[in-house]
């Protein structure tokens, strides 16, 4: 791993679904990442792909073999190269992104990429009192996030960097919202 890679930052987002035929296992459906200049926090490059799950029932057959979406086996080298040895950033990546990456790589007997640091905007949101300026979409009465996607949309709306959408925030959009949030701090 090059020492310059350690200074690089990658904002990423994943979409996963529970496997119907393999209880307790998740399948990645989408992955998106933005490589960012750490000094100026501007996008250098991006990568986005749908991922066809090995278990066709996992996504209700939406990403069938005929859809043209690659399998995880086809894209894991690109994902590994983007993530390994970089600072990871995103919304809810400690709770969702990082565990999903580890699960996906482990399912194929592969070592998962490892971050040199993690910046999670969900942690920042919760540290600011969750209910504070982001409203009930961000957290429930107990301070726990009930809907991470709604919380990300609330952040985007708060900072004027996107229309609030309770559902349908694509992974690349989600990574860009996280980048814009960091730029507005």
mmCIF file of N, CA, C and O in Angstrom, residues 49-84:
data_model
loop_
_atom_site.group_PDB
_atom_site.id
_atom_site.type_symbol
_atom_site.label_atom_id
_atom_site.label_comp_id
_atom_site.label_asym_id
_atom_site.label_seq_id
_atom_site.Cartn_x
_atom_site.Cartn_y
_atom_site.Cartn_z
ATOM 1 N N UNK A 49 -21.725 0.965 -9.396
ATOM 2 C CA UNK A 49 -22.197 -0.229 -10.085
ATOM 3 C C UNK A 49 -23.347 -0.874 -9.329
ATOM 4 O O UNK A 49 -23.393 -0.849 -8.100
ATOM 5 N N UNK A 50 -24.272 -1.416 -10.092
ATOM 6 C CA UNK A 50 -25.246 -2.333 -9.519
ATOM 7 C C UNK A 50 -24.525 -3.662 -9.364
ATOM 8 O O UNK A 50 -23.548 -3.934 -10.065
ATOM 9 N N UNK A 51 -24.991 -4.505 -8.458
ATOM 10 C CA UNK A 51 -24.375 -5.818 -8.238
ATOM 11 C C UNK A 51 -25.476 -6.864 -8.231
ATOM 12 O O UNK A 51 -26.428 -6.777 -7.449
ATOM 13 N N UNK A 52 -25.346 -7.833 -9.109
ATOM 14 C CA UNK A 52 -26.320 -8.924 -9.173
ATOM 15 C C UNK A 52 -26.022 -9.896 -8.037
ATOM 16 O O UNK A 52 -24.935 -10.451 -7.956
ATOM 17 N N UNK A 53 -26.969 -10.099 -7.130
ATOM 18 C CA UNK A 53 -26.728 -11.038 -6.029
ATOM 19 C C UNK A 53 -26.700 -12.479 -6.535
ATOM 20 O O UNK A 53 -27.353 -12.811 -7.529
ATOM 21 N N UNK A 54 -25.905 -13.303 -5.849
ATOM 22 C CA UNK A 54 -25.862 -14.718 -6.213
ATOM 23 C C UNK A 54 -27.196 -15.390 -5.938
ATOM 24 O O UNK A 54 -27.590 -16.314 -6.618
ATOM 25 N N UNK A 55 -27.891 -14.889 -4.918
ATOM 26 C CA UNK A 55 -29.204 -15.399 -4.540
ATOM 27 C C UNK A 55 -30.251 -14.535 -5.244
ATOM 28 O O UNK A 55 -30.527 -13.418 -4.821
ATOM 29 N N UNK A 56 -30.825 -15.028 -6.340
ATOM 30 C CA UNK A 56 -31.779 -14.244 -7.133
ATOM 31 C C UNK A 56 -32.982 -13.801 -6.323
ATOM 32 O O UNK A 56 -33.606 -12.796 -6.632
ATOM 33 N N UNK A 57 -33.313 -14.529 -5.246
ATOM 34 C CA UNK A 57 -34.467 -14.145 -4.436
ATOM 35 C C UNK A 57 -34.157 -12.947 -3.549
ATOM 36 O O UNK A 57 -35.062 -12.318 -3.024
ATOM 37 N N UNK A 58 -32.864 -12.609 -3.391
ATOM 38 C CA UNK A 58 -32.467 -11.538 -2.479
ATOM 39 C C UNK A 58 -33.043 -10.189 -2.875
ATOM 40 O O UNK A 58 -33.357 -9.372 -2.029
ATOM 41 N N UNK A 59 -33.159 -9.935 -4.163
ATOM 42 C CA UNK A 59 -33.656 -8.628 -4.606
ATOM 43 C C UNK A 59 -35.001 -8.742 -5.296
ATOM 44 O O UNK A 59 -35.400 -7.830 -6.015
ATOM 45 N N UNK A 60 -35.673 -9.856 -5.116
ATOM 46 C CA UNK A 60 -36.961 -10.055 -5.757
ATOM 47 C C UNK A 60 -36.840 -10.267 -7.252
ATOM 48 O O UNK A 60 -37.804 -10.099 -7.985
ATOM 49 N N UNK A 61 -35.646 -10.637 -7.708
ATOM 50 C CA UNK A 61 -35.437 -10.901 -9.127
ATOM 51 C C UNK A 61 -35.216 -9.649 -9.966
ATOM 52 O O UNK A 61 -35.122 -9.722 -11.179
ATOM 53 N N UNK A 62 -35.092 -8.480 -9.324
ATOM 54 C CA UNK A 62 -34.916 -7.229 -10.054
ATOM 55 C C UNK A 62 -33.609 -7.235 -10.845
ATOM 56 O O UNK A 62 -33.553 -6.798 -11.985
ATOM 57 N N UNK A 63 -32.527 -7.725 -10.228
ATOM 58 C CA UNK A 63 -31.223 -7.749 -10.887
ATOM 59 C C UNK A 63 -30.911 -9.158 -11.396
ATOM 60 O O UNK A 63 -29.895 -9.733 -11.078
ATOM 61 N N UNK A 64 -31.775 -9.689 -12.204
ATOM 62 C CA UNK A 64 -31.570 -11.033 -12.735
ATOM 63 C C UNK A 64 -30.344 -11.062 -13.631
ATOM 64 O O UNK A 64 -29.818 -10.035 -14.034
ATOM 65 N N UNK A 65 -29.898 -12.236 -13.962
ATOM 66 C CA UNK A 65 -28.713 -12.396 -14.810
ATOM 67 C C UNK A 65 -28.870 -11.663 -16.129
ATOM 68 O O UNK A 65 -27.905 -11.180 -16.711
ATOM 69 N N UNK A 66 -30.090 -11.544 -16.622
ATOM 70 C CA UNK A 66 -30.310 -10.880 -17.900
ATOM 71 C C UNK A 66 -30.218 -9.360 -17.807
ATOM 72 O O UNK A 66 -30.169 -8.672 -18.816
ATOM 73 N N UNK A 67 -30.164 -8.802 -16.583
ATOM 74 C CA UNK A 67 -30.119 -7.352 -16.435
ATOM 75 C C UNK A 67 -28.770 -6.771 -16.825
ATOM 76 O O UNK A 67 -28.658 -5.567 -17.013
ATOM 77 N N UNK A 68 -27.757 -7.598 -16.886
ATOM 78 C CA UNK A 68 -26.432 -7.116 -17.237
ATOM 79 C C UNK A 68 -25.625 -6.626 -16.050
ATOM 80 O O UNK A 68 -24.473 -6.230 -16.208
ATOM 81 N N UNK A 69 -26.198 -6.598 -14.856
ATOM 82 C CA UNK A 69 -25.449 -6.189 -13.671
ATOM 83 C C UNK A 69 -24.390 -7.248 -13.377
ATOM 84 O O UNK A 69 -24.660 -8.442 -13.437
ATOM 85 N N UNK A 70 -23.175 -6.809 -13.060
ATOM 86 C CA UNK A 70 -22.126 -7.777 -12.748
ATOM 87 C C UNK A 70 -22.349 -8.421 -11.383
ATOM 88 O O UNK A 70 -23.049 -7.865 -10.532
ATOM 89 N N UNK A 71 -21.740 -9.572 -11.175
ATOM 90 C CA UNK A 71 -21.785 -10.220 -9.866
ATOM 91 C C UNK A 71 -20.723 -9.587 -8.972
ATOM 92 O O UNK A 71 -19.837 -8.865 -9.440
ATOM 93 N N UNK A 72 -20.787 -9.868 -7.675
ATOM 94 C CA UNK A 72 -19.777 -9.351 -6.748
ATOM 95 C C UNK A 72 -18.396 -9.855 -7.149
ATOM 96 O O UNK A 72 -17.414 -9.113 -7.064
ATOM 97 N N UNK A 73 -18.319 -11.099 -7.613
ATOM 98 C CA UNK A 73 -17.030 -11.651 -8.050
ATOM 99 C C UNK A 73 -16.408 -10.821 -9.163
ATOM 100 O O UNK A 73 -15.190 -10.713 -9.259
ATOM 101 N N UNK A 74 -17.245 -10.215 -10.000
ATOM 102 C CA UNK A 74 -16.754 -9.390 -11.104
ATOM 103 C C UNK A 74 -16.213 -8.039 -10.642
ATOM 104 O O UNK A 74 -15.331 -7.470 -11.284
ATOM 105 N N UNK A 75 -16.757 -7.504 -9.559
ATOM 106 C CA UNK A 75 -16.416 -6.132 -9.156
ATOM 107 C C UNK A 75 -15.587 -6.027 -7.881
ATOM 108 O O UNK A 75 -15.080 -4.938 -7.577
ATOM 109 N N UNK A 76 -15.403 -7.131 -7.139
ATOM 110 C CA UNK A 76 -14.713 -6.987 -5.860
ATOM 111 C C UNK A 76 -13.283 -6.461 -5.994
ATOM 112 O O UNK A 76 -12.835 -5.702 -5.120
ATOM 113 N N UNK A 77 -12.531 -6.758 -7.073
ATOM 114 C CA UNK A 77 -11.185 -6.167 -7.142
ATOM 115 C C UNK A 77 -11.225 -4.631 -7.219
ATOM 116 O O UNK A 77 -10.404 -3.950 -6.594
ATOM 117 N N UNK A 78 -12.190 -4.083 -7.970
ATOM 118 C CA UNK A 78 -12.322 -2.629 -8.077
ATOM 119 C C UNK A 78 -12.721 -2.022 -6.733
ATOM 120 O O UNK A 78 -12.188 -0.980 -6.330
ATOM 121 N N UNK A 79 -13.659 -2.662 -6.059
ATOM 122 C CA UNK A 79 -14.126 -2.168 -4.762
ATOM 123 C C UNK A 79 -12.990 -2.210 -3.748
ATOM 124 O O UNK A 79 -12.756 -1.251 -3.013
ATOM 125 N N UNK A 80 -12.247 -3.315 -3.727
ATOM 126 C CA UNK A 80 -11.127 -3.451 -2.805
ATOM 127 C C UNK A 80 -10.101 -2.352 -3.051
ATOM 128 O O UNK A 80 -9.646 -1.681 -2.109
ATOM 129 N N UNK A 81 -9.747 -2.137 -4.302
ATOM 130 C CA UNK A 81 -8.745 -1.116 -4.651
ATOM 131 C C UNK A 81 -9.200 0.285 -4.233
ATOM 132 O O UNK A 81 -8.399 1.089 -3.768
ATOM 133 N N UNK A 82 -10.481 0.580 -4.401
ATOM 134 C CA UNK A 82 -11.006 1.894 -4.016
ATOM 135 C C UNK A 82 -10.984 2.120 -2.506
ATOM 136 O O UNK A 82 -10.725 3.233 -2.046
ATOM 137 N N UNK A 83 -11.261 1.080 -1.741
ATOM 138 C CA UNK A 83 -11.439 1.243 -0.300
ATOM 139 C C UNK A 83 -10.197 0.983 0.541
ATOM 140 O O UNK A 83 -9.959 1.684 1.533
ATOM 141 N N UNK A 84 -9.414 -0.017 0.198
ATOM 142 C CA UNK A 84 -8.333 -0.463 1.074
ATOM 143 C C UNK A 84 -7.275 0.618 1.283
ATOM 144 O O UNK A 84 -6.759 1.209 0.333
#
